[in-house]
mmCIF file of C-alpha atoms in Angstrom:
data_model
loop_
_atom_site.group_PDB
_atom_site.id
_atom_site.type_symbol
_atom_site.label_atom_id
_atom_site.label_comp_id
_atom_site.label_asym_id
_atom_site.label_seq_id
_atom_site.Cartn_x
_atom_site.Cartn_y
_atom_site.Cartn_z
ATOM 1 C CA LEU A 1181 -41.315 -8.921 -150.321
ATOM 2 C CA PRO A 1182 -37.616 -8.921 -149.414
ATOM 3 C CA ILE A 1183 -38.030 -5.406 -147.946
ATOM 4 C CA ASP A 1184 -41.017 -6.572 -145.913
ATOM 5 C CA VAL A 1185 -39.039 -9.539 -144.650
ATOM 6 C CA LEU A 1186 -36.132 -7.247 -143.729
ATOM 7 C CA ILE A 1187 -38.415 -4.897 -141.783
ATOM 8 C CA VAL A 1188 -40.028 -7.779 -139.908
ATOM 9 C CA THR A 1189 -36.596 -9.216 -139.090
ATOM 10 C CA ILE A 1190 -35.403 -5.859 -137.723
ATOM 11 C CA VAL A 1191 -38.535 -5.482 -135.591
ATOM 12 C CA ILE A 1192 -38.209 -9.002 -134.195
ATOM 13 C CA ASP A 1193 -34.518 -8.497 -133.428
ATOM 14 C CA SER A 1194 -35.343 -5.239 -131.672
ATOM 15 C CA LEU A 1195 -38.040 -6.892 -129.563
ATOM 16 C CA LEU A 1196 -35.740 -9.775 -128.634
ATOM 17 C CA GLU A 1197 -32.960 -7.370 -127.689
ATOM 18 C CA ARG A 1198 -35.348 -5.382 -125.505
ATOM 19 C CA HIS A 1199 -36.601 -8.574 -123.878
ATOM 20 C CA ASN A 1200 -33.044 -9.742 -123.156
ATOM 21 C CA LEU A 1201 -32.187 -6.345 -121.679
ATOM 22 C CA GLN A 1202 -35.230 -6.494 -119.410
ATOM 23 C CA GLN A 1203 -34.222 -9.949 -118.224
ATOM 24 C CA LYS A 1204 -30.680 -8.747 -117.432
ATOM 25 C CA LEU A 1205 -32.009 -5.753 -115.525
ATOM 26 C CA GLU A 1206 -34.373 -7.982 -113.579
ATOM 27 C CA LYS A 1207 -31.550 -10.343 -112.592
ATOM 28 C CA LEU A 1208 -29.300 -7.415 -111.733
ATOM 29 C CA ASN A 1209 -31.880 -5.849 -109.441
ATOM 30 C CA MET A 1210 -32.434 -9.200 -107.754
ATOM 31 C CA VAL A 1211 -28.706 -9.285 -106.958
ATOM 32 C CA ILE A 1212 -28.765 -5.690 -105.720
ATOM 33 C CA GLY A 1213 -31.793 -6.519 -103.588
ATOM 34 C CA ALA A 1214 -29.938 -9.487 -102.079
ATOM 35 C CA PHE A 1215 -27.052 -7.168 -101.211
ATOM 36 C CA TYR A 1216 -29.246 -4.684 -99.345
ATOM 37 C CA SER A 1217 -31.210 -7.443 -97.624
ATOM 38 C CA GLY A 1218 -28.058 -9.324 -96.629
ATOM 39 C CA ILE A 1219 -25.762 -6.528 -95.475
ATOM 40 C CA GLY A 1220 -26.364 -3.234 -97.300
ATOM 41 C CA THR A 1221 -29.223 -1.919 -95.171
ATOM 42 C CA GLU A 1222 -27.329 -2.764 -91.982
ATOM 43 C CA LEU A 1223 -24.232 -0.946 -93.232
ATOM 44 C CA LEU A 1224 -26.223 2.103 -94.300
ATOM 45 C CA ARG A 1225 -27.881 2.266 -90.883
ATOM 46 C CA THR A 1226 -24.473 2.065 -89.164
ATOM 47 C CA PHE A 1227 -22.919 4.730 -91.380
ATOM 48 C CA ALA A 1228 -25.928 7.061 -91.263
ATOM 49 C CA ALA A 1229 -25.849 6.994 -87.452
ATOM 50 C CA ALA A 1230 -22.288 8.363 -87.624
ATOM 51 C CA ASP A 1231 -22.958 10.937 -90.348
ATOM 52 C CA CYS A 1232 -22.838 14.344 -88.684
ATOM 53 C CA THR A 1233 -24.372 15.989 -91.766
ATOM 54 C CA LEU A 1234 -27.311 13.602 -92.151
ATOM 55 C CA ALA A 1235 -29.815 16.115 -90.772
ATOM 56 C CA PHE A 1236 -29.273 18.246 -93.879
ATOM 57 C CA MET A 1237 -29.662 15.287 -96.231
ATOM 58 C CA GLU A 1238 -32.375 13.308 -94.428
ATOM 59 C CA PRO A 1239 -35.374 14.824 -96.306
ATOM 60 C CA ASP A 1240 -33.906 13.525 -99.559
ATOM 61 C CA LEU A 1241 -33.577 9.994 -98.163
ATOM 62 C CA LEU A 1242 -36.933 9.503 -96.480
ATOM 63 C CA VAL A 1243 -38.523 7.852 -99.484
ATOM 64 C CA ASP A 1244 -42.279 7.406 -99.369
ATOM 65 C CA SER A 1245 -45.100 6.239 -101.616
ATOM 66 C CA THR A 1246 -45.855 9.781 -102.851
ATOM 67 C CA TRP A 1247 -42.559 10.057 -104.729
ATOM 68 C CA ASP A 1248 -42.882 9.945 -108.508
ATOM 69 C CA LYS A 1249 -40.186 9.906 -111.204
ATOM 70 C CA ALA A 1250 -39.725 13.664 -110.960
ATOM 71 C CA ALA A 1251 -39.315 13.512 -107.179
ATOM 72 C CA PHE A 1252 -36.779 10.691 -107.390
ATOM 73 C CA LYS A 1253 -34.835 12.672 -109.985
ATOM 74 C CA VAL A 1254 -34.652 15.736 -107.727
ATOM 75 C CA HIS A 1255 -33.705 13.798 -104.598
ATOM 76 C CA LYS A 1256 -31.090 11.695 -106.396
ATOM 77 C CA LYS A 1257 -29.510 14.847 -107.838
ATOM 78 C CA ARG A 1258 -29.202 16.297 -104.353
ATOM 79 C CA ALA A 1259 -27.810 13.012 -103.055
ATOM 80 C CA ARG A 1260 -25.128 13.000 -105.771
ATOM 81 C CA GLU A 1261 -24.080 16.558 -104.924
ATOM 82 C CA PHE A 1262 -24.144 16.138 -101.147
ATOM 83 C CA GLU A 1263 -20.896 16.056 -99.173
ATOM 84 C CA TYR A 1264 -21.178 13.024 -96.913
ATOM 85 C CA LYS A 1265 -19.164 13.014 -93.708
ATOM 86 C CA VAL A 1266 -18.946 9.934 -91.496
ATOM 87 C CA GLU A 1267 -17.202 10.482 -88.167
ATOM 88 C CA SER A 1268 -15.153 7.311 -87.790
ATOM 89 C CA GLY A 1269 -14.890 7.935 -84.059
ATOM 90 C CA MET A 1270 -18.642 7.277 -83.844
ATOM 91 C CA VAL A 1271 -18.316 3.893 -85.575
ATOM 92 C CA ASP A 1272 -17.487 0.721 -83.684
ATOM 93 C CA LEU A 1273 -14.729 -0.386 -86.055
ATOM 94 C CA VAL A 1274 -14.318 -3.792 -84.422
ATOM 95 C CA ALA A 1275 -18.024 -4.572 -84.806
ATOM 96 C CA LEU A 1276 -17.982 -3.228 -88.373
ATOM 97 C CA ARG A 1277 -15.037 -5.455 -89.264
ATOM 98 C CA GLU A 1278 -16.861 -8.479 -87.816
ATOM 99 C CA VAL A 1279 -19.939 -7.748 -89.922
ATOM 100 C CA LEU A 1280 -17.920 -7.312 -93.115
ATOM 101 C CA VAL A 1281 -15.778 -10.404 -92.563
ATOM 102 C CA ARG A 1282 -18.865 -12.479 -91.735
ATOM 103 C CA HIS A 1283 -20.426 -11.481 -95.059
ATOM 104 C CA GLU A 1284 -17.247 -11.639 -97.146
ATOM 105 C CA ASP A 1285 -18.139 -14.903 -98.931
ATOM 106 C CA PHE A 1286 -21.624 -13.564 -99.630
ATOM 107 C CA LEU A 1287 -20.145 -10.405 -101.166
ATOM 108 C CA LEU A 1288 -17.722 -12.443 -103.266
ATOM 109 C CA ARG A 1289 -20.601 -14.491 -104.689
ATOM 110 C CA ILE A 1290 -22.359 -11.283 -105.658
ATOM 111 C CA LEU A 1291 -19.205 -9.940 -107.292
ATOM 112 C CA GLU A 1292 -18.767 -13.167 -109.263
ATOM 113 C CA ASN A 1293 -22.289 -12.973 -110.671
ATOM 114 C CA PRO A 1294 -22.051 -12.340 -114.465
ATOM 115 C CA VAL A 1295 -24.752 -9.657 -114.336
ATOM 116 C CA MET A 1296 -22.324 -7.420 -112.426
ATOM 117 C CA LEU A 1297 -20.585 -6.780 -115.734
ATOM 118 C CA GLU A 1298 -23.721 -4.908 -116.812
ATOM 119 C CA HIS A 1299 -23.709 -2.422 -113.929
ATOM 120 C CA GLU A 1300 -20.565 -0.347 -113.407
ATOM 121 C CA SER A 1301 -21.992 1.843 -110.633
ATOM 122 C CA PHE A 1302 -22.953 -1.096 -108.420
ATOM 123 C CA SER A 1303 -19.598 -2.725 -109.130
ATOM 124 C CA ASN A 1304 -18.089 0.463 -107.684
ATOM 125 C CA VAL A 1305 -20.219 -0.031 -104.571
ATOM 126 C CA LEU A 1306 -18.847 -3.539 -104.106
ATOM 127 C CA ARG A 1307 -15.306 -2.370 -104.781
ATOM 128 C CA ALA A 1308 -15.595 0.303 -102.088
ATOM 129 C CA VAL A 1309 -17.036 -2.185 -99.581
ATOM 130 C CA PHE A 1310 -14.302 -4.729 -100.320
ATOM 131 C CA HIS A 1311 -11.638 -2.057 -99.925
ATOM 132 C CA LEU A 1312 -13.058 -1.043 -96.559
ATOM 133 C CA THR A 1313 -13.086 -4.699 -95.521
ATOM 134 C CA GLU A 1314 -9.429 -5.124 -96.471
ATOM 135 C CA GLU A 1315 -8.455 -1.937 -94.638
ATOM 136 C CA LEU A 1316 -10.128 -3.119 -91.443
ATOM 137 C CA LYS A 1317 -8.765 -6.679 -91.732
ATOM 138 C CA SER A 1318 -5.232 -5.342 -92.163
ATOM 139 C CA ARG A 1319 -5.193 -3.743 -88.704
ATOM 140 C CA GLU A 1320 -4.519 -5.913 -85.675
ATOM 141 C CA ASN A 1321 -5.799 -3.491 -83.042
ATOM 142 C CA LEU A 1322 -8.600 -1.197 -84.158
ATOM 143 C CA GLN A 1323 -9.200 0.010 -80.613
ATOM 144 C CA GLU A 1324 -5.851 1.805 -80.511
ATOM 145 C CA THR A 1325 -6.023 3.416 -83.930
ATOM 146 C CA PRO A 1326 -4.343 6.877 -83.965
ATOM 147 C CA PRO A 1327 -6.387 9.926 -85.086
ATOM 148 C CA SER A 1328 -4.625 10.037 -88.469
ATOM 149 C CA ASP A 1329 -5.594 6.438 -89.218
ATOM 150 C CA ARG A 1330 -9.111 6.999 -87.919
ATOM 151 C CA SER A 1331 -9.396 9.851 -90.391
ATOM 152 C CA HIS A 1332 -8.180 7.607 -93.214
ATOM 153 C CA LEU A 1333 -10.705 4.912 -92.330
ATOM 154 C CA GLY A 1334 -13.382 7.591 -92.118
ATOM 155 C CA GLY A 1335 -12.638 8.435 -95.752
ATOM 156 C CA ASP A 1336 -12.979 4.774 -96.766
ATOM 157 C CA ILE A 1337 -16.268 4.486 -94.886
ATOM 158 C CA THR A 1338 -17.592 7.715 -96.409
ATOM 159 C CA ARG A 1339 -16.726 6.494 -99.920
ATOM 160 C CA ALA A 1340 -18.647 3.255 -99.454
ATOM 161 C CA TYR A 1341 -21.493 5.080 -97.717
ATOM 162 C CA SER A 1342 -22.018 7.673 -100.444
ATOM 163 C CA LEU A 1343 -21.921 5.116 -103.275
ATOM 164 C CA MET A 1344 -24.299 2.804 -101.421
ATOM 165 C CA THR A 1345 -26.723 5.647 -100.756
ATOM 166 C CA LEU A 1346 -26.994 6.554 -104.446
ATOM 167 C CA SER A 1347 -27.404 2.898 -105.410
ATOM 168 C CA TRP A 1348 -30.043 2.457 -102.701
ATOM 169 C CA LEU A 1349 -32.105 5.342 -104.112
ATOM 170 C CA ASP A 1350 -31.986 3.765 -107.583
ATOM 171 C CA TYR A 1351 -33.082 0.450 -106.122
ATOM 172 C CA MET A 1352 -35.934 2.081 -104.186
ATOM 173 C CA GLN A 1353 -37.230 3.654 -107.385
ATOM 174 C CA TYR A 1354 -37.096 0.267 -109.106
ATOM 175 C CA LEU A 1355 -39.064 -1.362 -106.265
ATOM 176 C CA GLN A 1356 -41.700 1.340 -106.296
ATOM 177 C CA SER A 1357 -42.202 0.854 -110.032
ATOM 178 C CA ASP A 1358 -42.062 -2.945 -110.251
ATOM 179 C CA TYR A 1359 -42.586 -4.456 -106.797
ATOM 180 C CA PRO A 1360 -44.863 -2.335 -104.571
ATOM 181 C CA TYR A 1361 -45.004 -4.977 -101.820
ATOM 182 C CA LEU A 1362 -41.200 -4.996 -101.531
ATOM 183 C CA PHE A 1363 -41.201 -1.209 -101.671
ATOM 184 C CA SER A 1364 -43.664 -1.086 -98.776
ATOM 185 C CA LEU A 1365 -41.280 -3.000 -96.508
ATOM 186 C CA ALA A 1366 -38.242 -1.073 -97.755
ATOM 187 C CA ILE A 1367 -39.697 2.307 -96.780
ATOM 188 C CA ARG A 1368 -40.708 0.958 -93.351
ATOM 189 C CA ILE A 1369 -37.151 -0.195 -92.602
ATOM 190 C CA ASN A 1370 -35.502 2.818 -94.240
ATOM 191 C CA PRO A 1371 -31.928 2.872 -92.830
ATOM 192 C CA PHE A 1372 -31.926 6.678 -92.785
ATOM 193 C CA SER A 1373 -35.012 6.956 -90.608
ATOM 194 C CA LEU A 1374 -34.688 7.182 -86.840
ATOM 195 C CA THR A 1375 -38.126 5.579 -86.494
ATOM 196 C CA HIS A 1376 -37.665 2.574 -88.800
ATOM 197 C CA ASP A 1377 -40.213 -0.087 -87.888
ATOM 198 C CA ALA A 1378 -41.215 -3.074 -90.015
ATOM 199 C CA CYS A 1379 -44.645 -3.258 -88.363
ATOM 200 C CA VAL A 1380 -47.576 -1.946 -90.393
ATOM 201 C CA ARG A 1381 -49.353 0.634 -88.252
ATOM 202 C CA GLU A 1382 -52.489 2.690 -88.781
#
């Protein structure tokens, strides 16, 4: 009897641990979803428009309903290995700074959420975005930035862009698996597509 009780206890503990993990993941993905809805998709669209190498990467970012786990694995591997290159001269730095500053409190609330402790990779996304924000805020006149500084800011933008892209692919896979109706909208407003359109068309 004691052995039976021990086995039952272990099984129950395992089930509770799995349930708690699922709850944490659910809350985490809700926070990540809020990020992309609030500012992430807009930033990705801005950065992608200035990525001179996007044409080579685009097929791996045009997520659609036919992708399965194997397809996501292949495309995410390519995305991790890809060398992103944002031309800072093609980015309106003043407008970008305004967007980031306007959403700074929102980003801080996300960062302060306890579930962020459970997701190092997304914490790195936020860290890169905050760093870019600080870099842009620290310059009085972004319209007269010398080429050397433009290049530096291009590196900061590219860092945030690449991390966000990988995180976005993970989030898209999660939506496809758990929330098809959210996934449907997400693929229609794909920030990497030149023809993004929220309208459902035949």
